[in-house]
Coordinates of C-alpha atoms in Angstrom, one line a residue:
Chain A
G1 CA 7.0 24.9 24.5
Q2 CA 5.9 25.4 20.9
N3 CA 2.5 26.3 19.4
I4 CA 2.4 25.6 15.7
D5 CA -0.7 26.2 13.6
Q6 CA -1.4 25.3 10.0
P7 CA -4.6 24.7 8.1
T8 CA -6.1 21.2 8.2
E9 CA -7.0 20.8 4.6
M10 CA -6.5 22.4 1.2
T11 CA -7.7 21.4 -2.3
A12 CA -6.2 22.6 -5.6
T13 CA -6.2 21.7 -9.3
E14 CA -3.4 20.0 -11.1
G15 CA -1.0 22.5 -12.6
A16 CA -2.0 25.2 -10.1
I17 CA -0.1 26.8 -7.2
V18 CA -0.9 26.2 -3.5
Q19 CA 0.5 28.0 -0.5
I20 CA 0.5 26.4 2.9
N21 CA 0.9 28.8 5.8
C22 CA 2.4 28.0 9.2
T23 CA 2.5 30.2 12.2
Y24 CA 4.4 29.5 15.4
Q25 CA 5.0 30.7 18.9
T26 CA 8.1 29.3 20.4
S27 CA 10.2 29.5 23.6
G28 CA 13.3 29.0 21.4
F29 CA 13.9 28.9 17.7
N30 CA 16.6 27.1 15.8
G31 CA 15.1 26.5 12.4
L32 CA 11.8 25.7 10.6
F33 CA 11.3 22.6 8.6
W34 CA 8.7 21.2 6.1
Y35 CA 8.1 17.5 5.7
Q36 CA 5.9 15.7 3.2
Q37 CA 4.0 12.6 4.3
H38 CA 1.9 10.5 1.9
A39 CA -0.9 8.5 3.4
G40 CA 0.3 5.5 5.3
E41 CA 4.0 6.3 4.8
A42 CA 6.8 7.9 6.7
P43 CA 7.5 11.7 6.6
T44 CA 10.3 12.8 4.2
F45 CA 12.3 16.1 4.5
L46 CA 11.4 18.9 2.1
S47 CA 13.0 22.1 3.3
Y48 CA 14.8 24.0 6.1
N49 CA 14.8 27.7 6.8
V50 CA 16.7 29.4 9.6
L51 CA 17.2 32.9 8.1
D52 CA 14.4 35.2 6.9
G53 CA 13.6 34.8 3.2
L54 CA 12.8 32.4 0.5
E55 CA 14.5 29.0 -0.2
E56 CA 13.7 27.5 -3.6
K57 CA 14.1 23.9 -4.5
G58 CA 12.6 22.9 -7.8
R59 CA 8.8 23.2 -7.7
F60 CA 8.8 23.7 -3.9
S61 CA 9.7 26.9 -2.1
S62 CA 9.7 27.8 1.6
F63 CA 9.6 31.2 3.2
L64 CA 10.4 32.3 6.7
S65 CA 9.8 35.5 8.7
R66 CA 11.2 35.0 12.2
S67 CA 9.9 38.4 13.5
K68 CA 6.3 37.4 12.5
G69 CA 6.6 33.7 13.5
Y70 CA 5.4 32.8 10.0
S71 CA 6.4 30.4 7.3
Y72 CA 4.8 29.2 4.1
L73 CA 5.4 26.3 1.7
L74 CA 4.7 27.0 -1.9
L75 CA 4.0 24.2 -4.3
K76 CA 4.0 25.1 -7.9
E77 CA 2.9 23.2 -11.0
L78 CA 0.9 20.8 -8.9
Q79 CA 0.9 17.2 -9.8
M80 CA -1.3 14.4 -8.6
K81 CA 1.6 12.9 -6.7
D82 CA 1.7 16.0 -4.6
S83 CA -1.4 14.9 -2.8
A84 CA -0.1 14.4 0.7
S85 CA 0.1 15.9 4.2
Y86 CA 2.6 18.7 4.7
L87 CA 4.1 19.0 8.2
C88 CA 5.5 22.3 9.5
A89 CA 8.1 21.8 12.3
V90 CA 10.1 24.1 14.5
R91 CA 13.4 23.2 16.1
D92 CA 14.1 24.6 19.6
N93 CA 17.5 25.5 21.1
D94 CA 17.9 22.0 22.3
Y95 CA 17.6 20.7 18.7
K96 CA 14.3 19.0 19.3
L97 CA 11.5 19.2 16.7
S98 CA 7.9 20.2 17.4
F99 CA 5.5 19.5 14.6
G100 CA 2.2 21.0 13.6
A101 CA -0.8 18.8 13.0
G102 CA -0.2 18.8 9.3
T103 CA -2.1 20.1 6.2
T104 CA -3.6 17.6 3.9
V105 CA -3.4 18.8 0.3
T106 CA -5.7 17.1 -2.3
V107 CA -4.8 17.7 -5.9
R108 CA -7.7 17.3 -8.4
A109 CA -7.4 16.6 -12.1
Chain B
I1 CA 19.5 -0.6 0.9
A2 CA 20.5 1.9 3.6
G3 CA 17.8 3.2 5.8
I4 CA 15.7 2.6 8.9
T5 CA 13.7 -0.5 9.7
Q6 CA 11.0 -0.9 12.4
A7 CA 9.4 -4.0 13.8
P8 CA 6.7 -5.0 14.1
T9 CA 4.7 -3.3 11.3
S10 CA 1.6 -3.5 13.4
Q11 CA 0.5 -5.0 16.7
I12 CA -2.6 -5.4 18.8
L13 CA -1.8 -5.5 22.5
A14 CA -3.8 -6.1 25.6
A15 CA -3.7 -3.4 28.2
G16 CA -1.1 -4.1 30.9
R17 CA 1.2 -6.0 28.6
R18 CA 4.8 -5.1 28.0
M19 CA 5.9 -4.3 24.5
T20 CA 9.1 -3.4 22.8
L21 CA 9.1 -1.7 19.4
R22 CA 12.4 -2.2 17.5
C23 CA 14.3 0.3 15.4
T24 CA 17.5 -0.3 13.5
Q25 CA 19.4 2.0 11.2
D26 CA 22.4 1.2 9.0
M27 CA 23.4 4.8 8.1
R28 CA 25.8 5.1 11.2
H29 CA 23.7 8.1 12.3
N30 CA 24.6 9.3 15.8
A31 CA 21.1 10.7 16.7
M32 CA 17.9 8.7 16.9
Y33 CA 14.4 9.6 17.9
W34 CA 11.0 8.1 18.7
Y35 CA 7.8 9.9 17.8
R36 CA 4.1 9.1 18.0
Q37 CA 1.6 10.4 15.5
D38 CA -2.0 10.8 16.4
L39 CA -4.8 12.3 14.3
G40 CA -5.1 16.0 14.8
L41 CA -2.0 16.2 17.0
G42 CA 0.8 15.6 14.6
L43 CA 4.1 14.0 15.5
R44 CA 5.2 14.3 19.1
L45 CA 8.7 13.4 20.3
I46 CA 8.8 10.7 23.0
H47 CA 12.5 10.1 23.6
Y48 CA 15.7 10.8 21.7
S49 CA 19.4 9.8 21.8
N50 CA 22.3 12.0 20.8
T51 CA 24.8 9.2 20.6
A52 CA 25.2 5.6 21.8
G53 CA 24.9 5.4 25.6
T54 CA 22.9 8.6 26.0
T55 CA 19.2 9.2 25.9
G56 CA 16.9 12.2 26.6
K57 CA 13.2 12.9 27.2
G58 CA 11.0 14.5 24.6
E59 CA 7.6 16.1 24.9
V60 CA 5.6 12.9 25.9
P61 CA 8.0 10.5 27.7
D62 CA 5.7 9.1 30.4
G63 CA 5.0 5.4 30.1
Y64 CA 7.9 4.8 27.7
S65 CA 11.5 4.0 28.1
V66 CA 14.4 3.7 25.6
S67 CA 18.0 2.4 25.6
R68 CA 20.9 3.0 23.2
A69 CA 23.4 0.2 23.7
N70 CA 25.0 0.7 20.2
T71 CA 24.8 3.1 17.3
D72 CA 22.4 1.1 15.2
D73 CA 19.5 0.1 17.5
F74 CA 17.1 2.2 19.5
P75 CA 14.3 0.1 21.0
L76 CA 11.2 1.7 22.6
T77 CA 9.6 -0.1 25.5
L78 CA 6.1 0.3 26.9
A79 CA 6.3 -1.3 30.4
S80 CA 2.6 -1.6 30.9
A81 CA 0.6 -0.6 27.9
V82 CA -2.6 1.6 28.2
P83 CA -5.2 2.4 25.6
S84 CA -4.0 6.0 25.3
Q85 CA -0.8 4.6 23.8
T86 CA -2.7 3.5 20.7
S87 CA -0.9 5.3 18.0
V88 CA 1.5 5.1 15.0
Y89 CA 5.1 5.1 16.2
F90 CA 7.9 6.4 14.0
C91 CA 11.6 6.0 14.6
A92 CA 13.9 8.5 13.0
S93 CA 17.6 9.2 12.8
S94 CA 20.0 12.0 11.7
D95 CA 23.7 12.3 11.4
S96 CA 23.8 14.4 14.5
L97 CA 21.3 16.2 16.8
D98 CA 21.9 19.5 14.9
Y99 CA 21.8 18.0 11.4
N100 CA 18.9 19.4 9.4
E101 CA 17.3 16.3 7.9
Q102 CA 15.8 13.5 9.9
F103 CA 15.2 10.1 8.2
F104 CA 12.1 8.3 9.3
G105 CA 11.3 4.6 9.4
P106 CA 8.1 3.1 8.0
G107 CA 6.3 3.2 11.3
T108 CA 4.6 0.7 13.7
R109 CA 0.8 0.9 14.1
L110 CA 0.1 -0.1 17.7
T111 CA -3.4 -0.7 19.1
V112 CA -3.8 -1.2 22.9
L113 CA -7.2 -2.8 23.9

């Protein structure tokens, strides 16, 4: 099984940077994913890491260290529309996703 | 517009009743999934299907059944609903089981009384 931990809530100011950490303990690993979910809406895919290192996509970056069971999602130049829940998910060797409980990010003006 | 649709949007159901949640996608994706989302627990996989005609169990399959008669449709059935099945249910699809991005439907909010 998978054990995935991420902080419950984070608050940051518009224009700032926020880093959401995710740690995991897994029985098999085949990739780590980040999804964004606005309140009352469906999750949408943000990023995928399978090798160690940083993946950058515009204002969002995701980092993975497989040896440490650790990932983070970095959100730069925060905008009000970035207020959402961010879900960390690990894929096992059978290609099934296990999700963390999510981190709710609130961006203040 | 291509995507995934779910029906109903929300439903209140008496315990013991049978209920089928519908999911249809028009992206010709081979893999489809059903998740439930509960506060503090995140999304949990109920059942999945790798391709039409095949299904598999996820993390929390008890009390639920699925079928995959064709590529587009993946209904989820609660044979005899219980209050612990109160949740938001999301259907998702991906090009294949090992494709990186899953596309989620808008969800069904189910309350079992």
